[in-house]
mmCIF file of C-alpha atoms and ligand atoms in Angstrom:
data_model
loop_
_atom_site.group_PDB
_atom_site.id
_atom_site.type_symbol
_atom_site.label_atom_id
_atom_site.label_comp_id
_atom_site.label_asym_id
_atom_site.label_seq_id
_atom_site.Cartn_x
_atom_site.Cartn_y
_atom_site.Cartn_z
ATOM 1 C CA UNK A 18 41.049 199.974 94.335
ATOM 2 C CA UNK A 19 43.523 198.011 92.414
ATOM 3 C CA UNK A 20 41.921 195.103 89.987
ATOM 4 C CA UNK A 21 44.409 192.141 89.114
ATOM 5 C CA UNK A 22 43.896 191.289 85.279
ATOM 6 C CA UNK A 23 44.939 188.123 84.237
ATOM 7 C CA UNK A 24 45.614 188.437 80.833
ATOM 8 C CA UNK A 25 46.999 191.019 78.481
ATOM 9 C CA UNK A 26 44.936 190.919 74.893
ATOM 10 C CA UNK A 27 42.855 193.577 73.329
ATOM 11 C CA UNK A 28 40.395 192.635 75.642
ATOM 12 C CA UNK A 29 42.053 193.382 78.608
ATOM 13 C CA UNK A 30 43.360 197.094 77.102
ATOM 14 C CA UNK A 31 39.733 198.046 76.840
ATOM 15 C CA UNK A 32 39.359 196.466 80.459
ATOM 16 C CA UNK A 33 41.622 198.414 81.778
ATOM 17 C CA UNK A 34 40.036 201.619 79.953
ATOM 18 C CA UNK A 35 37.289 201.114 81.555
ATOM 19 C CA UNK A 36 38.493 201.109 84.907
ATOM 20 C CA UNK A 37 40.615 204.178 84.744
ATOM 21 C CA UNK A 38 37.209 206.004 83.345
ATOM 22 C CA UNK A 39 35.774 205.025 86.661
ATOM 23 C CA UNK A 40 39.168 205.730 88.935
ATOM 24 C CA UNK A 41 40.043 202.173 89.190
ATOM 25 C CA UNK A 42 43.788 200.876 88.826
ATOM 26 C CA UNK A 43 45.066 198.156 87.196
ATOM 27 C CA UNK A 44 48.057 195.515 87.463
ATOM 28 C CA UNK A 45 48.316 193.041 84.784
ATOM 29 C CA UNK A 46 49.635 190.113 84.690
ATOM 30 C CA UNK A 47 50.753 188.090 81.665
ATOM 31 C CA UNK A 48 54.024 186.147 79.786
ATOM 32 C CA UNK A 49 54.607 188.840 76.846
ATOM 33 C CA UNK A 50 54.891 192.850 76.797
ATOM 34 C CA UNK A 51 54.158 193.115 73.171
ATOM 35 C CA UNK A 52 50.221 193.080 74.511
ATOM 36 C CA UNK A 53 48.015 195.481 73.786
ATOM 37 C CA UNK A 54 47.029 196.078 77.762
ATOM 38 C CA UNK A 55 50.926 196.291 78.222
ATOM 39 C CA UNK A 56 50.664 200.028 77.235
ATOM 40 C CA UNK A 57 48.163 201.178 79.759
ATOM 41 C CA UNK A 58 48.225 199.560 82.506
ATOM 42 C CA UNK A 59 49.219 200.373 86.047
ATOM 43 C CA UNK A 60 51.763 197.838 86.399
ATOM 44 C CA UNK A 61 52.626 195.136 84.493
ATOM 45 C CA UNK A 62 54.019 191.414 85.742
ATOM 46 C CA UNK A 63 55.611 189.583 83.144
ATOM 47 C CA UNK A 64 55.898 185.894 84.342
ATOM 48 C CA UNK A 65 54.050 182.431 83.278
ATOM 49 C CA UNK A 66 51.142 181.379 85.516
ATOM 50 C CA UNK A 67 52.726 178.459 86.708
ATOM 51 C CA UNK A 68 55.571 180.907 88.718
ATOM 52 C CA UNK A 69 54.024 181.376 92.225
ATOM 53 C CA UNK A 70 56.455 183.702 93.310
ATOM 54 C CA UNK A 71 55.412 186.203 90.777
ATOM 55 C CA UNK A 72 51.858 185.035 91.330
ATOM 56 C CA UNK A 73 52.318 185.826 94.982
ATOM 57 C CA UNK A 74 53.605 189.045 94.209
ATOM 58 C CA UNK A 75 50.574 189.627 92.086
ATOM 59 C CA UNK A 76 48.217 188.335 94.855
ATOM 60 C CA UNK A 77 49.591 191.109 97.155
ATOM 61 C CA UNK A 78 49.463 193.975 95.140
ATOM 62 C CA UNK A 79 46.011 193.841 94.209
ATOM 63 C CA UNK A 80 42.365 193.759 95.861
ATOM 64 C CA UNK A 81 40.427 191.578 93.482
ATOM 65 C CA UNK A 82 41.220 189.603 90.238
ATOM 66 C CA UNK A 83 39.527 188.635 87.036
ATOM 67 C CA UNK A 84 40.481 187.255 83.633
ATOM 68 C CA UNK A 85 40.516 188.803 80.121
ATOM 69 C CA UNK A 86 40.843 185.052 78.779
ATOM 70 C CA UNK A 87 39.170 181.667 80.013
ATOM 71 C CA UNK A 88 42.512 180.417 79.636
ATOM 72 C CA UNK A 89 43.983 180.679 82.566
ATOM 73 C CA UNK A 90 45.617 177.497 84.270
ATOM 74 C CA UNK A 91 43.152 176.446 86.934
ATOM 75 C CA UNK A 92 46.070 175.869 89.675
ATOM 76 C CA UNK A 93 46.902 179.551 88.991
ATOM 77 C CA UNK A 94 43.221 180.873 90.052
ATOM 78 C CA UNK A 95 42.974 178.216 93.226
ATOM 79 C CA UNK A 96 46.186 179.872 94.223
ATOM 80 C CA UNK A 97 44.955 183.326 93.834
ATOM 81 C CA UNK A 98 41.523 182.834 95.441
ATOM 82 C CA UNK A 99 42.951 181.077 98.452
ATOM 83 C CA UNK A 100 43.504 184.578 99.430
ATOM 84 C CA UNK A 101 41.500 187.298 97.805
ATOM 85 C CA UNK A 102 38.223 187.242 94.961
ATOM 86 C CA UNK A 103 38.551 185.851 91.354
ATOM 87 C CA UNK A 104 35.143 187.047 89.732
ATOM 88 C CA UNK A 105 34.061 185.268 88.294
ATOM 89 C CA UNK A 106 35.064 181.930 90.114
ATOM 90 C CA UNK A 107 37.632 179.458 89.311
ATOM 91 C CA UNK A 108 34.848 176.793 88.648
ATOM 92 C CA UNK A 109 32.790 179.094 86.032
ATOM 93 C CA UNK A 110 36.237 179.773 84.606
ATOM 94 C CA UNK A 111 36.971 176.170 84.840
ATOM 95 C CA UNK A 112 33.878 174.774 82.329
ATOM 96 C CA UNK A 113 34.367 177.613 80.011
ATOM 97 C CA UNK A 114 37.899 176.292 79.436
ATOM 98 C CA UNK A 115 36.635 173.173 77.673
ATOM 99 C CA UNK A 116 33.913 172.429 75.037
ATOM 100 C CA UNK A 117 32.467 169.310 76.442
ATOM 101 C CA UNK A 118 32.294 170.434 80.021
ATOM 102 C CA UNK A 119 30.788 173.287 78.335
ATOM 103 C CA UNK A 120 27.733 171.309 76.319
ATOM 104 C CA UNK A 121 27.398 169.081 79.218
ATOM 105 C CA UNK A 122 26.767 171.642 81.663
ATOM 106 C CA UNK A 123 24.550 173.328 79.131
ATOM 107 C CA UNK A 124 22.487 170.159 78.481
ATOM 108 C CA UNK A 125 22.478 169.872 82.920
ATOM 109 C CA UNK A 126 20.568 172.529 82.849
ATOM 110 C CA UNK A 127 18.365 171.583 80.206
ATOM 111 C CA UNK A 128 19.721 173.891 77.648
ATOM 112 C CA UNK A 129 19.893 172.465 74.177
ATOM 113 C CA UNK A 130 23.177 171.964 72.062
ATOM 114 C CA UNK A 131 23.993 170.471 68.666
ATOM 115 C CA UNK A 132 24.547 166.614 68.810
ATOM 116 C CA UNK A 133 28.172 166.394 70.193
ATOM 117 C CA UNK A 134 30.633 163.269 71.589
ATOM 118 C CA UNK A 135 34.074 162.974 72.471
ATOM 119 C CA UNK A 136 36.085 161.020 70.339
ATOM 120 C CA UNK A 137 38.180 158.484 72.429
ATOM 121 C CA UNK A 138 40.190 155.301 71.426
ATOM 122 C CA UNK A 139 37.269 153.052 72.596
ATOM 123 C CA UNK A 140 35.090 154.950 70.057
ATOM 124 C CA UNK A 141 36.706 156.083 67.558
ATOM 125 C CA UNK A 142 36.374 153.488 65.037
ATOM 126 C CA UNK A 143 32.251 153.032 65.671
ATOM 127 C CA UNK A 144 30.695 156.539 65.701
ATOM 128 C CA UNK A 145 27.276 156.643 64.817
ATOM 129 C CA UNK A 146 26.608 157.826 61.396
ATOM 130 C CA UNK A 147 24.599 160.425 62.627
ATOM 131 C CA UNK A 148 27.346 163.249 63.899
ATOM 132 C CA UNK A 149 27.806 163.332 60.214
ATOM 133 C CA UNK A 150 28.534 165.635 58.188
ATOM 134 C CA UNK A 151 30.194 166.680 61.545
ATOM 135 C CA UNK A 152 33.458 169.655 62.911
ATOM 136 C CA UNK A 153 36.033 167.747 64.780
ATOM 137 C CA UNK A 154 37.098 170.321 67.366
ATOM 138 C CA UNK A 155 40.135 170.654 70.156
ATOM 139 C CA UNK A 156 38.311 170.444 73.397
ATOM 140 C CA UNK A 157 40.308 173.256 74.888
ATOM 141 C CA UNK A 158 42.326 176.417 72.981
ATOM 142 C CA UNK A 159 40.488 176.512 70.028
ATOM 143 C CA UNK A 160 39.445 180.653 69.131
ATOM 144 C CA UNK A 161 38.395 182.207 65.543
ATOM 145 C CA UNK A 162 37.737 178.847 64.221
ATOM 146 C CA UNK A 163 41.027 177.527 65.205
ATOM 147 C CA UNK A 164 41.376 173.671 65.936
ATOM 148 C CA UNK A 165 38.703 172.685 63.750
ATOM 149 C CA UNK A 166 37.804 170.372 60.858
ATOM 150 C CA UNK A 167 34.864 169.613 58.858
ATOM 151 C CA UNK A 168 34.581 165.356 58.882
ATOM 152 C CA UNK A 169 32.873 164.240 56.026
ATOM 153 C CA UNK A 170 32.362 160.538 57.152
ATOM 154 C CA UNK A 171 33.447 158.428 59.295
ATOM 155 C CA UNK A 172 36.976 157.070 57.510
ATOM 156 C CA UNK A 173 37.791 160.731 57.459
ATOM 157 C CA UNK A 174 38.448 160.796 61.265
ATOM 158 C CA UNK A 175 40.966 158.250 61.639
ATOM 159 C CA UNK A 176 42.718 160.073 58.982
ATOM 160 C CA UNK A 177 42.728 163.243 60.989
ATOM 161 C CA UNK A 178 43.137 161.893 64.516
ATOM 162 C CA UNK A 179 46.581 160.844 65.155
ATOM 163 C CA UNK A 180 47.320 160.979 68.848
ATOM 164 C CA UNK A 181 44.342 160.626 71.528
ATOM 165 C CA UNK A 182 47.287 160.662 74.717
ATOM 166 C CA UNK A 183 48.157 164.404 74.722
ATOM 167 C CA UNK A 184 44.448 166.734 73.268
ATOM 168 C CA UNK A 185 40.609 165.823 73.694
ATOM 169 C CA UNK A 186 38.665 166.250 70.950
ATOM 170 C CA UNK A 187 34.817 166.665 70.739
ATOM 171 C CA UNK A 188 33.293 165.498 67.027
ATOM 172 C CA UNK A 189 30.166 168.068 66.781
ATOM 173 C CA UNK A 190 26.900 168.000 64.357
ATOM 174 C CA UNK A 191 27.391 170.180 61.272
ATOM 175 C CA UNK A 192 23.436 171.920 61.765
ATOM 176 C CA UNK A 193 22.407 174.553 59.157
ATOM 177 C CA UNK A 194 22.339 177.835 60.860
ATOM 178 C CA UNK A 195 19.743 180.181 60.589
ATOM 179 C CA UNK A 196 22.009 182.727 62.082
ATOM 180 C CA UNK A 197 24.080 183.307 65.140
ATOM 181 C CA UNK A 198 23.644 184.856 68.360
ATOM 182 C CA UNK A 199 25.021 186.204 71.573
ATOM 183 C CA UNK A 200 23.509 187.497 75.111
ATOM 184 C CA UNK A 201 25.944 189.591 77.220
ATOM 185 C CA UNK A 202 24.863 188.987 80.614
ATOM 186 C CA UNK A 203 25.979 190.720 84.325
ATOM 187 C CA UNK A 204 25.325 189.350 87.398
ATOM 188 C CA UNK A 205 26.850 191.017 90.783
ATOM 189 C CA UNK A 206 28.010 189.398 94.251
ATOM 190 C CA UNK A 207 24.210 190.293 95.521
ATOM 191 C CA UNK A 208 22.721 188.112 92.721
ATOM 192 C CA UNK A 209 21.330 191.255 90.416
ATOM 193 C CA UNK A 210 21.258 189.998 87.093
ATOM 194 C CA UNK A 211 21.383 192.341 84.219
ATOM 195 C CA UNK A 212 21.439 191.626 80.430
ATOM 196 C CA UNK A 213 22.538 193.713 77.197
ATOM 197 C CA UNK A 214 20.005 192.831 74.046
ATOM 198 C CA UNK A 215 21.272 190.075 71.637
ATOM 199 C CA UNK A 216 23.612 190.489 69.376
ATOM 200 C CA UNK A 217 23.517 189.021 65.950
ATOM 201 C CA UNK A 218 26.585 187.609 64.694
ATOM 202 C CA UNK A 219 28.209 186.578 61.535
ATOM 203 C CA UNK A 220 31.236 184.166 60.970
ATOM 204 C CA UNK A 221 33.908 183.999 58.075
ATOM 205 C CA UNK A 222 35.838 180.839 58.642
ATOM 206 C CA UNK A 223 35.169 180.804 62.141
ATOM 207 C CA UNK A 224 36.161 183.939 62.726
ATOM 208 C CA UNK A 225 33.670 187.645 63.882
ATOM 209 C CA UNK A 226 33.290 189.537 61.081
ATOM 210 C CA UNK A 227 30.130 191.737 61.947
ATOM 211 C CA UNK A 228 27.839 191.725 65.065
ATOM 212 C CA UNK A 229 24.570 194.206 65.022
ATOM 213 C CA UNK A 230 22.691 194.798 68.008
ATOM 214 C CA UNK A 231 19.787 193.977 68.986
ATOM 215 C CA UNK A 232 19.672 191.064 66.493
ATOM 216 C CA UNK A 233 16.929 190.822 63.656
ATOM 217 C CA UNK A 234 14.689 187.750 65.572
ATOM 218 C CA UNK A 235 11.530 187.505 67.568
ATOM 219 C CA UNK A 236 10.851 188.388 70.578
ATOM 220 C CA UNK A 237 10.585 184.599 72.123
ATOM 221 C CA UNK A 238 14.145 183.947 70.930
ATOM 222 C CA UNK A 239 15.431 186.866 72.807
ATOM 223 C CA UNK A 240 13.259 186.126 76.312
ATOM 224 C CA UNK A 241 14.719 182.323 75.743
ATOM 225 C CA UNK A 242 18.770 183.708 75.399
ATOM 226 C CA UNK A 243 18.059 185.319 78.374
ATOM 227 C CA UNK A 244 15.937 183.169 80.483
ATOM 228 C CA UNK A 245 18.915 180.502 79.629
ATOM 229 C CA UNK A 246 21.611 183.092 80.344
ATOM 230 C CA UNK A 247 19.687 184.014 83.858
ATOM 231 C CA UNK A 248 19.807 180.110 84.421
ATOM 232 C CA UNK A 249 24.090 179.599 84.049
ATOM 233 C CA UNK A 250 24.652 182.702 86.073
ATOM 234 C CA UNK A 251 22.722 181.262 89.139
ATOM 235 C CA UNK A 252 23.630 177.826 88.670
ATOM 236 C CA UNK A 253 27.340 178.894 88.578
ATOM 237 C CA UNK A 254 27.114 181.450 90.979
ATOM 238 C CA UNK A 255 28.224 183.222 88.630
ATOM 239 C CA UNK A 256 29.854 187.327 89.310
ATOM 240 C CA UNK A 257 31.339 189.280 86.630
ATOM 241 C CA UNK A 258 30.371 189.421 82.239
ATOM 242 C CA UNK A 259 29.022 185.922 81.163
ATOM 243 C CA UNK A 260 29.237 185.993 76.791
ATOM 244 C CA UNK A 261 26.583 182.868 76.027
ATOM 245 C CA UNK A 262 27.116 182.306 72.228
ATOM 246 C CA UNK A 263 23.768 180.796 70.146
ATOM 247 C CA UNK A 264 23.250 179.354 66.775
ATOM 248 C CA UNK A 265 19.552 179.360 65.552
ATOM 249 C CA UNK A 266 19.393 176.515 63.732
ATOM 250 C CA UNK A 267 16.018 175.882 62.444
ATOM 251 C CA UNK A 268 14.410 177.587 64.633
ATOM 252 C CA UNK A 269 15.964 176.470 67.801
ATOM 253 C CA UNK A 270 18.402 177.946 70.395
ATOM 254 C CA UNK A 271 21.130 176.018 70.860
ATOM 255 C CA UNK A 272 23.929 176.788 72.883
ATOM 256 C CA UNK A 273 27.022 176.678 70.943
ATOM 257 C CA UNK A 274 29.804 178.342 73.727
ATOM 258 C CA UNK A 275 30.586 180.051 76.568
ATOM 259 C CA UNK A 276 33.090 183.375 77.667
ATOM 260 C CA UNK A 277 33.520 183.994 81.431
ATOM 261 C CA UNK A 278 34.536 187.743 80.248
ATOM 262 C CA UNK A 279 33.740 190.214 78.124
ATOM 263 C CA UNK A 280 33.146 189.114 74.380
ATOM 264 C CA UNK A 281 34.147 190.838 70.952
ATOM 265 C CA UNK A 282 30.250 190.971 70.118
ATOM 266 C CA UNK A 283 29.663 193.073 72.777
ATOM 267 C CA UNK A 284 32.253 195.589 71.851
ATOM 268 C CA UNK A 285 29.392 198.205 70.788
ATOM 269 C CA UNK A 286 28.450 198.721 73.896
ATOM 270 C CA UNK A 287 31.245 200.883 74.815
ATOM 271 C CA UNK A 288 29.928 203.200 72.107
ATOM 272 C CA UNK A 289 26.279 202.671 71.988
ATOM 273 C CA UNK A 290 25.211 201.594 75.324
ATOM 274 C CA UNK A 291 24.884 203.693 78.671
ATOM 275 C CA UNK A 292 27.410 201.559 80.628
ATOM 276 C CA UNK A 293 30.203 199.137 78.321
ATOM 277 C CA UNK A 294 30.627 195.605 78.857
ATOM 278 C CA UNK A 295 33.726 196.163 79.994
ATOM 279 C CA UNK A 296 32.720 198.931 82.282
ATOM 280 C CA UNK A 297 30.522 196.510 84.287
ATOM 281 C CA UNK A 298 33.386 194.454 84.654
ATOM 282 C CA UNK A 299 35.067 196.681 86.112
ATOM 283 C CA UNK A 300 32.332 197.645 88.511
ATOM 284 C CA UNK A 301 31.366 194.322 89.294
ATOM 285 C CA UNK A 302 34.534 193.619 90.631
ATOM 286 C CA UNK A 303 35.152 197.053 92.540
ATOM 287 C CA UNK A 304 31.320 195.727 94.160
ATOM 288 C CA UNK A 305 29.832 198.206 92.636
ATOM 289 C CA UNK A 306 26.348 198.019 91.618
ATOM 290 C CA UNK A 307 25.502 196.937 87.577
ATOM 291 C CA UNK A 308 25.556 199.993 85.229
ATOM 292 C CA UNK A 309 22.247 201.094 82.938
ATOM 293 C CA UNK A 310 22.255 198.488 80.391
ATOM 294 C CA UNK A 311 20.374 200.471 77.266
ATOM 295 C CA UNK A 312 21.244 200.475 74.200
ATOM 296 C CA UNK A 313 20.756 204.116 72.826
ATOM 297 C CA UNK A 314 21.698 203.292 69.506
ATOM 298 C CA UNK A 315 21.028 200.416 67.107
ATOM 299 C CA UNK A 316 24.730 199.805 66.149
ATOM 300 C CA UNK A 317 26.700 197.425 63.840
ATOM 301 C CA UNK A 318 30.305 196.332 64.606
ATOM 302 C CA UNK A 319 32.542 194.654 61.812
ATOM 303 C CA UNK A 320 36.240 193.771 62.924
ATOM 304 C CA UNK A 321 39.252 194.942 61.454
ATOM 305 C CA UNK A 322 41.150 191.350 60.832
ATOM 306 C CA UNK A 323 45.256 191.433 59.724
ATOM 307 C CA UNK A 324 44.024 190.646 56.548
ATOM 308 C CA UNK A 325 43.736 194.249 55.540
ATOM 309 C CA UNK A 326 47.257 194.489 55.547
ATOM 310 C CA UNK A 327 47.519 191.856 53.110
ATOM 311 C CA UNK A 328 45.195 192.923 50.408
ATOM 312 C CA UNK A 329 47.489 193.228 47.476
ATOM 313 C CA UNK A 330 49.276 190.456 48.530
ATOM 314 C CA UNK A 331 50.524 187.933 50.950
ATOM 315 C CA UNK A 332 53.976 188.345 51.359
ATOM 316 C CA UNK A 333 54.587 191.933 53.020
ATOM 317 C CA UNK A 334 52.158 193.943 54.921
ATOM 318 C CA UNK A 335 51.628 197.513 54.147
ATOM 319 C CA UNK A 336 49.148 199.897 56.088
ATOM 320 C CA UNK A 337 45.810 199.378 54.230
ATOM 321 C CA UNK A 338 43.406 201.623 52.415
ATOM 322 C CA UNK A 339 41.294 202.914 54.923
ATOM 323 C CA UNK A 340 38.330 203.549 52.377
ATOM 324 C CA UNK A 341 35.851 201.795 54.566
ATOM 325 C CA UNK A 342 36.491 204.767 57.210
ATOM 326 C CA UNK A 343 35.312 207.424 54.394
ATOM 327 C CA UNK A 344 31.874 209.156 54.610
ATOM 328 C CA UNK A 345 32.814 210.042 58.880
ATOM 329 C CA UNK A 346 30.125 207.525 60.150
ATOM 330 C CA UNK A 347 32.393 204.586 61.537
ATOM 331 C CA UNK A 348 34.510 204.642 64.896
ATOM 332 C CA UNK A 349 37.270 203.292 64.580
ATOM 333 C CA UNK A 350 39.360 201.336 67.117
ATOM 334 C CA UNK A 351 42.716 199.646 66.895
ATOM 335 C CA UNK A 352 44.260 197.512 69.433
ATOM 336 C CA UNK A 353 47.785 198.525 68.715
ATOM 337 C CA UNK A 354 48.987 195.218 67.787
ATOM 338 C CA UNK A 355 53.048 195.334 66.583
ATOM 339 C CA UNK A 356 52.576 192.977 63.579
ATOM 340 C CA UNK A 357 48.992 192.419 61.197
ATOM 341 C CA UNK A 358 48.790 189.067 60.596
ATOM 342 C CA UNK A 359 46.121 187.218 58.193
ATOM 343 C CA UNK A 360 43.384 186.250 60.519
ATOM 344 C CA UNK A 361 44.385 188.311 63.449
ATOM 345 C CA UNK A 362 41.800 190.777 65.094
ATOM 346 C CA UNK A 363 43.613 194.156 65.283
ATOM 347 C CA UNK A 364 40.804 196.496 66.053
ATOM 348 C CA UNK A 365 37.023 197.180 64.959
ATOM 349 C CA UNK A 366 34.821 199.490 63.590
ATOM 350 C CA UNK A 367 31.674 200.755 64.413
ATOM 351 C CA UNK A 368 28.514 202.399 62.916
ATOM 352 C CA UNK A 369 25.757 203.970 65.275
ATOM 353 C CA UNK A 370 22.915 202.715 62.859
ATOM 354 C CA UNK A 371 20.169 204.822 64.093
ATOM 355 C CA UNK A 372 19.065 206.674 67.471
ATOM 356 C CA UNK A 373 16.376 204.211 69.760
HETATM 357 P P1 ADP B 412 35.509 179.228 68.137
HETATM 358 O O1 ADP B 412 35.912 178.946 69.546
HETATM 359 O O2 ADP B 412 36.649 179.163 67.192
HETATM 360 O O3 ADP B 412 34.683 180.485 68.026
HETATM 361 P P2 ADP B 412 33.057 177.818 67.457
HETATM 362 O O4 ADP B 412 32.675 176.482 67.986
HETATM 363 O O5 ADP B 412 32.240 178.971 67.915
HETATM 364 O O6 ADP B 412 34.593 177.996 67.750
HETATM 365 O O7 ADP B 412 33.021 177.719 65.878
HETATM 366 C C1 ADP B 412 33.286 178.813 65.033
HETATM 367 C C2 ADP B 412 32.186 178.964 64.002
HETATM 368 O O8 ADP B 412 32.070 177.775 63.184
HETATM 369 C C3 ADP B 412 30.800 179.143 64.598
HETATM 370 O O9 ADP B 412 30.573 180.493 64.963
HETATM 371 C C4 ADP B 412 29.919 178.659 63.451
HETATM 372 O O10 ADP B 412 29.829 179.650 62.442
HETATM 373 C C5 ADP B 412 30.706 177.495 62.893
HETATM 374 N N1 ADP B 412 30.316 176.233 63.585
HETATM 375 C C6 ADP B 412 30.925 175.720 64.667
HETATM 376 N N2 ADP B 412 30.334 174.560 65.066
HETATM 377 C C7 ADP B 412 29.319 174.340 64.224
HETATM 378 C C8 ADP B 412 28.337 173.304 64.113
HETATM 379 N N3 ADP B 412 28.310 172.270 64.970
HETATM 380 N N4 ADP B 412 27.435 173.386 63.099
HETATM 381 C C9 ADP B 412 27.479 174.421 62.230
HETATM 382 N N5 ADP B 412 28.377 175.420 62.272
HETATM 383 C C10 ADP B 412 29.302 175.401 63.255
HETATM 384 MG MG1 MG B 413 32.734 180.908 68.739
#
């Protein structure tokens, strides 16, 4: 069976790793070769989504489709599943792709948030005092903390919002975080519902730097991440990885976002659980049934950003000293990226922590 990726990042090489481990092929299809799935893949389209004779072409070749990204344009995916399977669907895809359809669906289902609104020209000049301290955020593209800015008080917005024609913007809370969590979670076209154990994450300037799993909180918070992971997989009908991002913030789950796709705190499972994250994607869309979700090791993950590169200084990068690889514990994996770049994810390591 051939699997149409859309998408060509890290994510989608260890995708398509996956599927070649279980004997399925892969076409992707994406606007740049200097990707990291470029390398491996079974064929490679190089076109923009909006081109529907290269989509077409793409549509043919393959049996099902699914995304490495949430940011696929919508009109691409309708295209696509006119014809054959997008898992997971264009809709789930669709609220993913934006922040406030995101917290709105969330608090649909009764699933908590921070305090958010979206910043419009009737409101901007009169919002409540109380989204303050707040993080101004892009509505759609924002990743590792880009598109974001802490807002002090009110004034401060004006200053920073110039033009309300062309981007959405969602002004969000600023709530003290006890920590931050994830819940990998698998559902397949018959409805079976599988979840990995939560992952606890920590954030440098918005970006990953180290996820351990399972994370160090009670049992009720990790029965809650998954009852409210089990309730957006149904209510979407949901097939494929769902990535539900947390914060704890005094003691409360709130949902802070959503990844139709495998997520870069669930990147120890491809070396501590019995079947990866991105394994069961794989499946899932083949129709194959959900792999053995346990963890056999407590693990740790911590990324490798660009800024290794750059740690003498800032001007020209020079292959870094690998001193945290020392002492043969840590895995390493790098995503082959052509250029390190300060902020840029360009592979991870990991640390089995101890046997379970
Ligand atoms: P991104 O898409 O860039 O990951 P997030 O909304 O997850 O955007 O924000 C990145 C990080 O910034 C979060 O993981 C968290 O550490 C911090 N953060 C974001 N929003 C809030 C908030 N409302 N209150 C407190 N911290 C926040
Ligand atoms: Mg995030």
């Amino acid at each position: 069976m051939k699997i149409g990726l859309m998408g060509g990042g890290q994510l989608g090489l260890m995708m398509i790793e996956a599927a070649h481990k279980i004997g399925l092929s892969v076409t992707v299809f994406a606007d740049n070769r200097s990707c990291p799935a470029f390398r491996i893949c079974d064929d490679f389209i190089e076109s923009s989504f909006t081109d529907l004779d290269a989509l077409s072409k793409f549509r043919e070749q393959c049996e099902v489709f699914t995304v490495e990204t949430e940011n696929i344009p919508i009109s691409a995916l309708k295209y696509i599943s006119e014809k054959k399977t997008v898992c997971p669907n264009g809709e789930a895809i669709r609220i993913t792709q934006n922040r406030i359809n995101e917290k709105e669906f969330a608090n649909s289902l009764t699933i908590p948030t921070v305090p958010f609104i979206e910043i419009t020209t009737s409101n901007i000049r009169n919002i409540d005092s109380y989204f303050f301290p707040g993080i101004l955020k892009t509505a759609r593209f924002g990743y590792d903390g880009k598109g974001q800015v802490h807002v002090g008080e009110k004034n401060e917005l004006l200053n920073i919002v110039k033009d309300l024609t062309n981007s959405k913007y969602i002004l969000e809370k600023k709530v003290p975080l006890d920590t931050e969590l994830s819940i990998i979670i698998v559902r397949d076209k018959d409805g079976n519902i599988a979840s990995y154990p939560l992952a606890e994450n920590r954030h440098e300037n918005g970006i990953l730097v180290e996820s351990v799993m399972p994370a160090n909180v009670s049992v009720d918070v990790h029965k809650l991440a998954f009852t409210y992971g089990e309730r957006i997989v149904k209510k979407l009908d949901y097939v494929g990885v769902l990535t539900v991002e947390f914060f704890l913030s005094d003691g409360n789950l709130l949902l802070n976002e959503m990844a139709p796709r495998p997520h870069n705190s669930g990147h120890q499972t491809i070396n501590a659980s019995v079947t990866s994250q991105f394994e069961q994607q794989a499946r899932i869309c083949a129709g194959l049934p959900i792999g053995d979700t346990t963890l056999k090791y407590d693990v740790r993950l911590e990324n490798v950003l660009g800024d290794l590169w750059f740690s003498n200084n800032n001007c020209q990068p020079r292959e870094p000293n690998w001193e945290k690889l020392t002492g043969g514990v840590k895995i390493l994996k790098l995503y082959g990226k052509g250029e390190p770049r300060l902020g840029r994810k360009m592979g991870h390591l990991i640390t089995l922590v101890r046997e379970r």
